Short mmCIF file of C-alpha atoms and ligand atoms in Angstrom, two decimals:
data_model
loop_
_atom_site.label_atom_id
_atom_site.label_comp_id
_atom_site.label_asym_id
_atom_site.label_seq_id
_atom_site.Cartn_x
_atom_site.Cartn_y
_atom_site.Cartn_z
CA MET A 1 0.00 0.00 0.00
CA LYS A 2 1.28 3.48 -0.77
CA VAL A 3 0.54 7.06 0.24
CA MET A 4 -0.02 9.82 -2.34
CA LYS A 5 -0.28 13.37 -1.01
CA PHE A 6 -1.47 16.21 -3.23
CA GLY A 7 -0.84 19.81 -2.16
CA GLY A 8 -3.01 22.90 -2.56
CA THR A 9 -2.01 23.76 -6.12
CA SER A 10 -2.44 20.14 -7.18
CA VAL A 11 -6.13 20.30 -6.23
CA GLY A 12 -6.56 24.07 -6.68
CA LYS A 13 -8.38 23.98 -10.02
CA PRO A 14 -11.10 21.62 -11.25
CA GLU A 15 -8.91 20.37 -14.10
CA ARG A 16 -6.09 19.68 -11.64
CA MET A 17 -8.45 17.58 -9.54
CA HIS A 18 -9.27 15.64 -12.71
CA ASP A 19 -5.51 15.07 -13.18
CA VAL A 20 -5.22 13.88 -9.58
CA ALA A 21 -7.98 11.34 -10.20
CA ALA A 22 -6.08 10.09 -13.25
CA LEU A 23 -2.89 9.78 -11.18
CA VAL A 24 -4.50 7.82 -8.37
CA THR A 25 -6.04 5.36 -10.81
CA ARG A 26 -2.84 4.97 -12.86
CA ASP A 27 -1.78 1.82 -11.05
CA GLU A 28 -3.50 -0.96 -9.11
CA GLU A 29 -1.58 -0.61 -5.83
CA PRO A 30 -3.94 0.14 -2.91
CA LYS A 31 -3.37 3.68 -1.69
CA ILE A 32 -4.26 6.32 0.84
CA VAL A 33 -4.65 9.65 -0.94
CA VAL A 34 -3.98 12.62 1.34
CA LEU A 35 -5.33 15.96 0.14
CA SER A 36 -4.63 19.54 1.15
CA ALA A 37 -7.20 22.30 0.95
CA LEU A 38 -7.61 24.02 -2.44
CA SER A 39 -4.80 26.57 -2.82
CA GLY A 40 -5.66 29.85 -1.11
CA THR A 41 -8.38 28.34 1.08
CA THR A 42 -6.37 27.98 4.28
CA ASN A 43 -5.13 31.57 3.86
CA SER A 44 -8.76 32.71 3.51
CA LEU A 45 -9.75 30.72 6.59
CA VAL A 46 -6.89 32.32 8.53
CA GLU A 47 -8.21 35.74 7.45
CA ILE A 48 -11.74 34.84 8.52
CA GLY A 49 -10.41 33.79 11.94
CA ASN A 50 -8.40 37.01 12.21
CA SER A 51 -11.43 39.12 11.37
CA LEU A 52 -13.50 37.32 13.99
CA ALA A 53 -10.73 37.63 16.59
CA ALA A 54 -10.72 41.39 15.91
CA GLY A 55 -14.50 41.51 16.30
CA GLU A 56 -14.97 42.43 12.61
CA ARG A 57 -17.95 40.24 11.80
CA GLY A 58 -18.88 42.19 8.66
CA ALA A 59 -15.44 41.60 7.16
CA ALA A 60 -15.60 37.92 8.13
CA LYS A 61 -19.01 37.57 6.48
CA ASP A 62 -17.67 39.10 3.24
CA GLN A 63 -14.69 36.72 3.29
CA ILE A 64 -16.97 33.71 3.84
CA ASP A 65 -19.26 34.77 0.96
CA LYS A 66 -16.29 35.24 -1.36
CA LEU A 67 -14.95 31.82 -0.50
CA ASN A 68 -18.38 30.27 -1.00
CA ALA A 69 -18.65 31.81 -4.48
CA HIS A 70 -15.27 30.29 -5.34
CA TYR A 71 -16.48 26.84 -4.27
CA GLN A 72 -19.70 27.19 -6.24
CA ASN A 73 -17.74 27.94 -9.43
CA PHE A 74 -15.34 25.13 -8.67
CA ILE A 75 -18.17 22.60 -8.38
CA SER A 76 -19.69 23.82 -11.66
CA GLU A 77 -16.48 22.95 -13.48
CA LEU A 78 -15.47 19.89 -11.48
CA LEU A 79 -18.60 17.88 -12.15
CA VAL A 80 -20.70 17.23 -15.25
CA THR A 81 -24.22 16.14 -14.35
CA LYS A 82 -26.78 18.29 -12.56
CA GLU A 83 -27.40 15.52 -10.01
CA ALA A 84 -23.73 15.27 -9.09
CA LYS A 85 -23.41 19.06 -8.84
CA ASP A 86 -26.52 19.36 -6.66
CA ALA A 87 -25.35 16.58 -4.35
CA CYS A 88 -21.92 18.18 -4.00
CA ARG A 89 -23.43 21.64 -3.35
CA VAL A 90 -25.48 20.19 -0.49
CA ILE A 91 -22.32 18.73 1.07
CA ILE A 92 -20.34 21.97 0.71
CA ALA A 93 -23.27 24.07 1.95
CA GLU A 94 -22.96 22.36 5.34
CA HIS A 95 -19.46 23.75 5.74
CA PHE A 96 -20.51 27.27 4.83
CA GLU A 97 -23.48 27.01 7.18
CA PHE A 98 -21.01 26.09 9.91
CA LEU A 99 -18.86 29.15 9.08
CA ASN A 100 -21.95 31.37 9.12
CA ILE A 101 -23.03 30.02 12.51
CA ILE A 102 -19.58 30.81 13.89
CA LEU A 103 -20.21 34.44 12.96
CA LYS A 104 -22.91 34.52 15.59
CA ILE A 105 -21.13 32.88 18.52
CA SER A 106 -18.25 34.10 20.64
CA PHE A 107 -14.89 33.42 19.09
CA ASN A 108 -12.10 31.44 20.76
CA GLU A 109 -8.95 29.57 19.76
CA ALA A 110 -10.65 26.13 19.66
CA LEU A 111 -13.24 27.53 17.27
CA ASN A 112 -10.48 28.98 15.14
CA LYS A 113 -9.03 25.47 14.70
CA ASP A 114 -12.47 24.32 13.55
CA ILE A 115 -12.51 27.11 10.97
CA LEU A 116 -9.04 26.15 9.71
CA ALA A 117 -10.12 22.51 9.28
CA GLN A 118 -12.85 23.35 6.77
CA GLY A 119 -10.46 23.55 3.80
CA GLU A 120 -9.27 19.94 3.90
CA LEU A 121 -12.74 18.69 4.84
CA MET A 122 -14.18 20.34 1.72
CA SER A 123 -11.42 19.41 -0.75
CA THR A 124 -11.61 15.72 0.15
CA LYS A 125 -15.40 15.67 -0.07
CA MET A 126 -15.38 17.40 -3.46
CA PHE A 127 -12.76 14.97 -4.73
CA SER A 128 -14.90 12.12 -3.47
CA CYS A 129 -17.90 13.59 -5.38
CA TYR A 130 -15.79 13.63 -8.53
CA LEU A 131 -14.64 10.01 -8.11
CA GLU A 132 -18.25 9.07 -7.41
CA GLU A 133 -19.42 10.70 -10.62
CA LYS A 134 -16.68 8.91 -12.55
CA GLY A 135 -17.71 5.60 -10.96
CA ILE A 136 -14.32 5.12 -9.29
CA ASP A 137 -14.67 3.00 -6.18
CA HIS A 138 -13.13 4.62 -3.09
CA LEU A 139 -13.69 5.39 0.59
CA LEU A 140 -13.39 8.65 2.49
CA LEU A 141 -11.44 8.09 5.73
CA PRO A 142 -11.97 10.98 8.18
CA ALA A 143 -8.52 12.04 9.46
CA LEU A 144 -10.20 13.16 12.69
CA ASP A 145 -10.91 9.48 13.41
CA PHE A 146 -7.22 8.51 13.55
CA MET A 147 -4.81 11.48 13.44
CA THR A 148 -4.12 12.57 17.01
CA ILE A 149 -1.61 14.83 18.77
CA ASP A 150 -0.70 14.84 22.46
CA THR A 151 -0.56 17.70 24.98
CA TYR A 152 2.81 18.77 23.53
CA GLU A 153 1.25 18.81 20.04
CA GLU A 154 3.32 15.79 19.04
CA PRO A 155 1.62 13.18 16.83
CA GLN A 156 0.88 9.92 18.63
CA ILE A 157 2.23 7.51 16.05
CA GLY A 158 1.35 4.40 18.12
CA SER A 159 -2.30 5.28 18.40
CA ILE A 160 -2.48 6.53 14.79
CA LYS A 161 -1.17 3.11 13.73
CA VAL A 162 -3.75 1.19 15.76
CA LYS A 163 -6.73 3.32 14.72
CA LEU A 164 -5.76 3.42 11.07
CA SER A 165 -5.23 -0.31 10.80
CA GLN A 166 -8.62 -0.92 12.44
CA LEU A 167 -10.27 1.37 9.88
CA LEU A 168 -8.45 -0.23 6.95
CA ASN A 169 -9.31 -3.71 8.20
CA GLN A 170 -12.98 -2.83 8.12
CA HIS A 171 -12.72 -2.05 4.40
CA LYS A 172 -10.43 -4.68 2.96
CA ASP A 173 -12.31 -4.58 -0.34
CA LYS A 174 -11.33 -0.95 -1.05
CA LYS A 175 -8.28 0.07 -3.08
CA ILE A 176 -8.49 3.86 -2.87
CA PHE A 177 -8.85 5.69 0.45
CA ILE A 178 -9.10 9.47 0.57
CA THR A 179 -8.22 11.43 3.68
CA GLN A 180 -7.50 14.96 4.86
CA GLY A 181 -3.98 16.25 5.39
CA TYR A 182 -3.18 18.86 8.06
CA ILE A 183 -6.08 18.25 10.45
CA SER A 184 -5.92 16.27 13.67
CA ARG A 185 -7.51 15.88 17.06
CA ASN A 186 -5.67 17.15 20.13
CA ALA A 187 -5.38 15.71 23.64
CA ARG A 188 -8.67 17.38 24.60
CA GLY A 189 -10.41 15.68 21.67
CA GLU A 190 -10.85 19.00 19.87
CA VAL A 191 -10.17 19.62 16.19
CA ASP A 192 -6.59 20.83 15.77
CA ASN A 193 -3.92 20.79 13.07
CA LEU A 194 -0.29 19.98 12.32
CA LYS A 195 0.57 23.65 11.54
CA ARG A 196 0.79 25.35 8.16
CA GLY A 197 2.02 23.07 5.41
CA GLY A 198 1.13 20.12 7.65
CA SER A 199 -0.35 17.86 4.98
CA ASP A 200 3.16 16.62 4.16
CA TYR A 201 3.52 15.67 7.82
CA SER A 202 0.13 13.88 7.73
CA ALA A 203 1.28 11.92 4.67
CA SER A 204 4.55 10.86 6.26
CA LEU A 205 2.83 9.87 9.53
CA ILE A 206 0.25 7.82 7.62
CA ALA A 207 2.98 6.20 5.51
CA ALA A 208 4.85 5.28 8.70
CA ALA A 209 1.67 4.00 10.37
CA ILE A 210 0.75 1.65 7.52
CA ASN A 211 4.34 0.75 6.60
CA ALA A 212 3.72 2.08 3.09
CA SER A 213 5.84 1.04 0.12
CA VAL A 214 6.43 4.72 -0.65
CA CYS A 215 5.21 8.16 0.44
CA GLU A 216 4.65 10.25 -2.67
CA ILE A 217 4.43 14.02 -2.18
CA TRP A 218 2.84 15.47 -5.33
CA THR A 219 3.29 19.22 -5.67
CA ASP A 220 3.77 22.02 -8.20
CA ILE A 221 7.49 21.55 -8.84
CA ASP A 222 9.59 18.63 -10.05
CA GLY A 223 11.23 17.83 -6.73
CA MET A 224 13.61 19.46 -4.28
CA HIS A 225 15.70 22.09 -6.06
CA ASN A 226 19.23 23.14 -5.20
CA ASN A 227 18.01 26.58 -4.07
CA ASP A 228 14.75 28.39 -3.30
CA PRO A 229 13.02 28.86 -6.68
CA ARG A 230 10.89 31.67 -5.24
CA ILE A 231 14.03 33.71 -4.64
CA VAL A 232 16.70 32.56 -7.07
CA GLN A 233 16.12 32.53 -10.84
CA LYS A 234 18.06 29.48 -11.96
CA THR A 235 17.62 26.34 -9.89
CA VAL A 236 17.81 22.65 -10.72
CA ALA A 237 16.01 19.59 -9.34
CA ILE A 238 17.97 17.11 -7.19
CA GLU A 239 17.42 13.45 -8.08
CA GLN A 240 18.41 11.85 -4.80
CA LEU A 241 18.62 12.96 -1.18
CA SER A 242 19.18 11.13 2.09
CA PHE A 243 16.62 11.47 4.88
CA ASP A 244 19.19 13.49 6.84
CA GLU A 245 19.74 15.90 3.98
CA ALA A 246 16.03 16.28 3.27
CA ALA A 247 15.25 16.80 6.96
CA GLU A 248 17.86 19.56 7.22
CA LEU A 249 16.51 21.27 4.10
CA ALA A 250 12.91 21.01 5.27
CA TYR A 251 13.80 22.25 8.73
CA PHE A 252 15.88 25.13 7.39
CA GLY A 253 13.26 26.54 5.07
CA ALA A 254 12.75 24.49 1.88
CA LYS A 255 8.98 25.04 1.74
CA ILE A 256 8.38 22.00 -0.46
CA LEU A 257 8.41 19.89 2.73
CA HIS A 258 6.90 20.63 6.15
CA PRO A 259 9.80 20.93 8.65
CA ALA A 260 8.84 17.80 10.61
CA SER A 261 7.70 15.69 7.67
CA ILE A 262 10.83 13.58 7.23
CA TRP A 263 11.25 11.93 10.63
CA PRO A 264 8.29 9.51 10.47
CA ALA A 265 9.38 8.24 7.04
CA GLN A 266 13.00 8.03 8.16
CA HIS A 267 12.20 6.25 11.40
CA TYR A 268 10.04 3.65 9.65
CA LYS A 269 12.31 3.49 6.56
CA ILE A 270 9.66 4.54 4.04
CA PRO A 271 11.10 6.04 0.84
CA VAL A 272 9.73 9.49 0.03
CA LYS A 273 9.29 10.78 -3.53
CA LEU A 274 8.72 14.41 -4.41
CA LEU A 275 6.77 14.55 -7.66
CA ASN A 276 5.16 17.16 -9.91
CA THR A 277 1.40 16.87 -10.53
CA MET A 278 1.79 19.06 -13.62
CA GLN A 279 4.63 16.92 -15.04
CA PRO A 280 3.88 13.45 -13.67
CA ASP A 281 6.63 11.78 -15.64
CA ALA A 282 9.43 14.08 -14.50
CA LYS A 283 11.94 12.21 -12.31
CA GLY A 284 11.39 14.21 -9.14
CA THR A 285 13.44 13.60 -6.00
CA LEU A 286 13.86 10.27 -4.26
CA ILE A 287 14.60 10.45 -0.53
CA THR A 288 15.98 7.32 1.14
CA GLU A 289 18.52 6.36 3.80
CA GLU A 290 21.44 6.62 1.33
CA ALA A 291 22.72 9.97 0.16
CA GLY A 292 23.72 8.75 -3.28
CA SER A 293 26.70 11.06 -3.57
CA VAL A 294 29.08 13.15 -1.51
CA GLY A 295 28.92 16.93 -1.70
CA VAL A 296 26.74 20.00 -1.44
CA LYS A 297 23.23 19.37 -2.70
CA ALA A 298 21.23 22.47 -1.85
CA VAL A 299 20.87 25.66 0.13
CA ALA A 300 17.77 26.87 1.96
CA ALA A 301 16.86 29.77 4.20
CA LYS A 302 14.65 30.22 7.21
CA ASP A 303 13.30 33.61 8.30
CA GLY A 304 12.04 34.92 11.61
CA ILE A 305 15.13 34.01 13.61
CA THR A 306 16.24 35.73 16.82
CA ALA A 307 19.86 35.53 17.96
CA ILE A 308 20.60 35.67 21.68
CA LYS A 309 24.09 36.32 23.03
CA ILE A 310 24.89 35.61 26.68
CA LYS A 311 28.16 37.10 27.81
CA SER A 312 29.64 36.24 31.15
CA SER A 313 33.15 36.47 32.56
CA ARG A 314 32.06 33.79 35.02
CA MET A 315 31.77 31.41 32.10
CA LEU A 316 35.56 31.37 31.99
CA LEU A 317 36.60 27.85 32.98
CA ALA A 318 33.12 27.17 34.39
CA TYR A 319 31.62 23.79 33.75
CA GLY A 320 27.86 23.49 33.95
CA PHE A 321 27.33 26.91 32.40
CA LEU A 322 25.85 25.60 29.15
CA ARG A 323 23.62 23.19 31.04
CA LYS A 324 22.10 26.08 32.95
CA VAL A 325 21.55 28.03 29.73
CA PHE A 326 19.94 25.04 28.00
CA GLU A 327 17.69 24.39 30.98
CA VAL A 328 16.10 27.81 30.51
CA PHE A 329 15.17 26.94 26.92
CA GLU A 330 13.93 23.53 27.98
CA LYS A 331 11.74 25.08 30.65
CA TYR A 332 10.03 27.27 28.04
CA ARG A 333 9.87 24.50 25.41
CA THR A 334 11.82 26.62 22.96
CA SER A 335 14.17 24.78 20.65
CA ILE A 336 17.57 26.12 19.72
CA ASP A 337 18.59 26.01 16.04
CA MET A 338 22.18 27.25 15.95
CA ILE A 339 24.78 27.64 18.65
CA THR A 340 28.33 28.99 18.77
CA THR A 341 30.55 29.55 21.77
CA SER A 342 33.67 31.47 22.70
CA GLU A 343 35.41 31.44 26.05
CA VAL A 344 33.28 34.24 27.46
CA ALA A 345 30.10 34.17 25.42
CA VAL A 346 27.58 31.89 23.85
CA SER A 347 25.34 32.85 20.93
CA LEU A 348 22.32 30.86 19.95
CA THR A 349 19.24 31.23 17.79
CA ILE A 350 15.55 30.47 18.21
CA ASP A 351 12.61 30.70 15.81
CA ASN A 352 9.88 30.88 18.42
CA ASN A 353 9.65 34.13 20.36
CA SER A 354 6.55 33.27 22.34
CA SER A 355 8.48 33.01 25.65
CA LEU A 356 11.31 35.39 24.73
CA LYS A 357 10.68 37.82 27.62
CA GLU A 358 10.74 35.08 30.24
CA ILE A 359 13.80 33.42 28.67
CA ILE A 360 15.76 36.69 28.69
CA ARG A 361 14.78 37.46 32.25
CA GLU A 362 16.15 34.10 33.40
CA LEU A 363 19.29 34.29 31.25
CA GLU A 364 20.14 37.69 32.71
CA ALA A 365 20.99 35.90 35.95
CA PHE A 366 24.06 34.46 34.12
CA GLY A 367 25.43 37.59 32.45
CA THR A 368 24.65 40.30 29.90
CA VAL A 369 22.12 39.30 27.27
CA GLU A 370 21.99 40.85 23.81
CA LEU A 371 19.32 40.26 21.18
CA ASP A 372 19.35 40.47 17.39
CA LYS A 373 15.90 40.06 15.89
CA GLU A 374 14.96 39.67 12.21
CA GLN A 375 17.75 37.32 11.29
CA ALA A 376 17.74 34.46 8.78
CA ILE A 377 19.54 31.13 8.83
CA VAL A 378 20.98 30.12 5.49
CA SER A 379 21.91 26.45 5.42
CA ILE A 380 24.19 24.73 2.98
CA VAL A 381 23.24 21.07 2.96
CA GLY A 382 24.87 17.96 1.52
CA ASN A 383 26.34 14.63 2.41
CA GLU A 384 29.83 14.85 3.99
CA ILE A 385 30.07 18.51 3.08
CA GLY A 386 33.59 18.82 4.41
CA GLN A 387 34.79 16.36 1.77
CA THR A 388 33.56 18.52 -1.09
CA GLU A 389 36.62 19.99 -2.72
CA HIS A 390 37.29 23.63 -1.83
CA ILE A 391 33.78 23.98 -0.44
CA LEU A 392 34.67 26.21 2.48
CA ARG A 393 36.84 28.46 0.30
CA LYS A 394 34.05 28.76 -2.28
CA LEU A 395 31.51 29.37 0.43
CA PHE A 396 33.41 32.12 2.22
CA GLU A 397 34.56 33.75 -1.01
CA SER A 398 30.97 34.01 -2.23
CA ILE A 399 29.71 35.60 1.00
CA ALA A 400 32.56 38.12 1.29
CA ASP A 401 30.08 41.04 1.15
CA ILE A 402 27.51 39.59 3.53
CA PRO A 403 27.57 40.67 7.20
CA VAL A 404 27.49 37.15 8.66
CA ARG A 405 26.53 37.14 12.37
CA MET A 406 27.20 33.44 13.18
CA VAL A 407 28.63 30.36 11.47
CA SER A 408 27.93 26.78 12.48
CA TYR A 409 29.89 23.90 10.98
CA GLY A 410 30.69 20.44 12.27
CA GLY A 411 27.48 19.82 14.23
CA SER A 412 26.48 17.37 11.55
CA PRO A 413 28.44 16.27 8.48
CA HIS A 414 25.56 17.47 6.32
CA ASN A 415 25.24 21.12 7.13
CA VAL A 416 26.98 24.49 7.29
CA SER A 417 24.70 27.21 8.61
CA LEU A 418 25.13 30.96 8.44
CA LEU A 419 23.14 33.52 10.39
CA VAL A 420 22.62 36.72 8.40
CA PRO A 421 20.33 39.73 8.85
CA ALA A 422 17.00 38.86 7.19
CA ALA A 423 17.50 41.76 4.79
CA TYR A 424 20.49 39.86 3.34
CA LYS A 425 18.72 36.53 2.87
CA THR A 426 17.98 36.99 -0.82
CA LYS A 427 21.46 38.22 -1.63
CA THR A 428 23.05 35.37 0.31
CA LEU A 429 21.02 32.74 -1.57
CA GLN A 430 21.90 34.41 -4.86
CA VAL A 431 25.65 34.63 -4.26
CA LEU A 432 25.74 31.03 -3.05
CA ASN A 433 23.90 29.90 -6.17
CA LYS A 434 26.71 31.34 -8.26
CA GLY A 435 29.62 30.61 -5.92
CA ILE A 436 28.75 27.01 -5.05
CA PHE A 437 26.60 25.74 -7.90
CA GLY A 438 27.90 27.97 -10.72
CA LEU A 439 24.30 28.98 -11.53
CA ASP A 440 23.36 32.60 -12.25
P1 ADP B 501 2.03 22.19 -1.80
O1 ADP B 501 0.86 23.11 -1.84
O2 ADP B 501 2.01 21.15 -2.88
O3 ADP B 501 2.27 21.62 -0.43
P2 ADP B 501 4.10 24.13 -1.32
O4 ADP B 501 3.80 25.49 -1.86
O5 ADP B 501 3.91 23.92 0.12
O6 ADP B 501 3.27 23.08 -2.18
O7 ADP B 501 5.60 23.69 -1.69
C1 ADP B 501 6.05 23.75 -3.02
C2 ADP B 501 6.79 25.06 -3.23
O8 ADP B 501 7.95 25.07 -2.42
C3 ADP B 501 7.34 25.24 -4.63
O9 ADP B 501 6.38 25.78 -5.50
C4 ADP B 501 8.50 26.19 -4.40
O10 ADP B 501 8.17 27.52 -4.67
C5 ADP B 501 8.78 26.11 -2.89
N1 ADP B 501 10.18 25.78 -2.58
C6 ADP B 501 10.95 26.44 -1.69
N2 ADP B 501 12.18 25.91 -1.65
C7 ADP B 501 12.20 24.88 -2.53
C8 ADP B 501 13.20 23.95 -2.96
N3 ADP B 501 14.44 23.97 -2.44
N4 ADP B 501 12.87 23.05 -3.91
C9 ADP B 501 11.64 23.02 -4.44
N5 ADP B 501 10.65 23.87 -4.08
C10 ADP B 501 10.92 24.79 -3.13
N1 LIG B 502 -3.87 23.57 3.88
C1 LIG B 502 -2.81 23.68 4.87
C2 LIG B 502 -1.98 24.92 4.61
O1 LIG B 502 -2.23 25.65 3.65
C3 LIG B 502 -1.96 22.45 4.93
C4 LIG B 502 -1.19 22.11 3.68
O2 LIG B 502 -1.54 22.58 2.60
O3 LIG B 502 -0.21 21.35 3.79
O4 LIG B 502 -1.12 25.21 5.38
MG1 MG B 503 3.11 22.43 1.31
#
């Protein structure tokens, strides 16, 4: 059994949904098809939630009506017969009724999660209507019946495995299962989600839970590229990556994969393929345990980073100092991305500022604390990077004009990370594209 996940753009137009149906019926292997919301829908739902949180019900109503109109047009083009269209409109109307009821009740964060879930609920139901009309046998598996996260918002892979296998066992005759990406139930049993871009994570968790033959991530580009195609003009697809390389790229900003989406596949040894819905026969990227080759494969960048420097003369020759620093971050459940030390100071970076005030207050007990906000981490990723000929020379020559704040090398053999002011992110990615990959 395999997993096929289709992202927002892949289901974002009626004709694309038709293509998706063709792709899922291309072979006989049983499959779980994981769908995102239609492109733009989750952004609209976020806006609706924001309007409601700000008490702007009129604005929220306009946003809901606009979204509804989009779905009505979509259904007109997705389906052929009047009966099928009417049946689908009834199903979708329930979701818009729900959104309209929310307008009238008092808003809270749990309700916001319900709003955000509507996108995937609707895309999967519309796709099911299309398969139904085409006479393609399938079953809709509600993700809320098996995808759960614990109090720390971590997916509960053991329970996902048990619940999913029970559901699949009840329907042994089916070959095509459709389910929602992104959405989950939390420890309180409420509707929740795996954070933006989370459908990749859903797919990988499902693939791990069912021990899938492969986890296919179908998107709008032909695989992982050597650099961010939104920022750099000339980029090329990478044919093969190791789990470690892919995880570093996803974590350090390659939007094609959700940051946490590699670990379940890696842990359960499920190969991952990144494929292009618009060019289904393009090679794409295969991600497995082996790296395939030695050397730099790609660079990626992650925004919204804060650097914290703790300077203390007492650190001189003091053991236990770093432990105390790390304990502060542990206490506030804030993970550290980069770290560098000198004899009297330690600099580290975080991407989650929600407990920044408290963290700084506690760190000030150890010495002077300085902050640099609006930084970006640029990561150069590849297998055994240090063995790539002249890589460090090329790297540092190309960034000669960039005000680099921190450098981290040696933590893993797959990564060199630079911290630069966010304003220099684009330039850094561009100079590295030329300096390391020879691409302009
Ligand atoms: P989906 O909706 O299918 O999940 P996403 O928009 O989340 O698609 O991810 C695909 C996008 O990721 C691409 O269109 C591309 O702009 C962006 N991207 C960023 N970095 C990379 C990279 N290194 N390789 C490929 N795509 C990347
Ligand atoms: N629809 C969600 C989002 O836009 C999840 C996803 O597409 O992966 O973030
Ligand atoms: Mg995505």
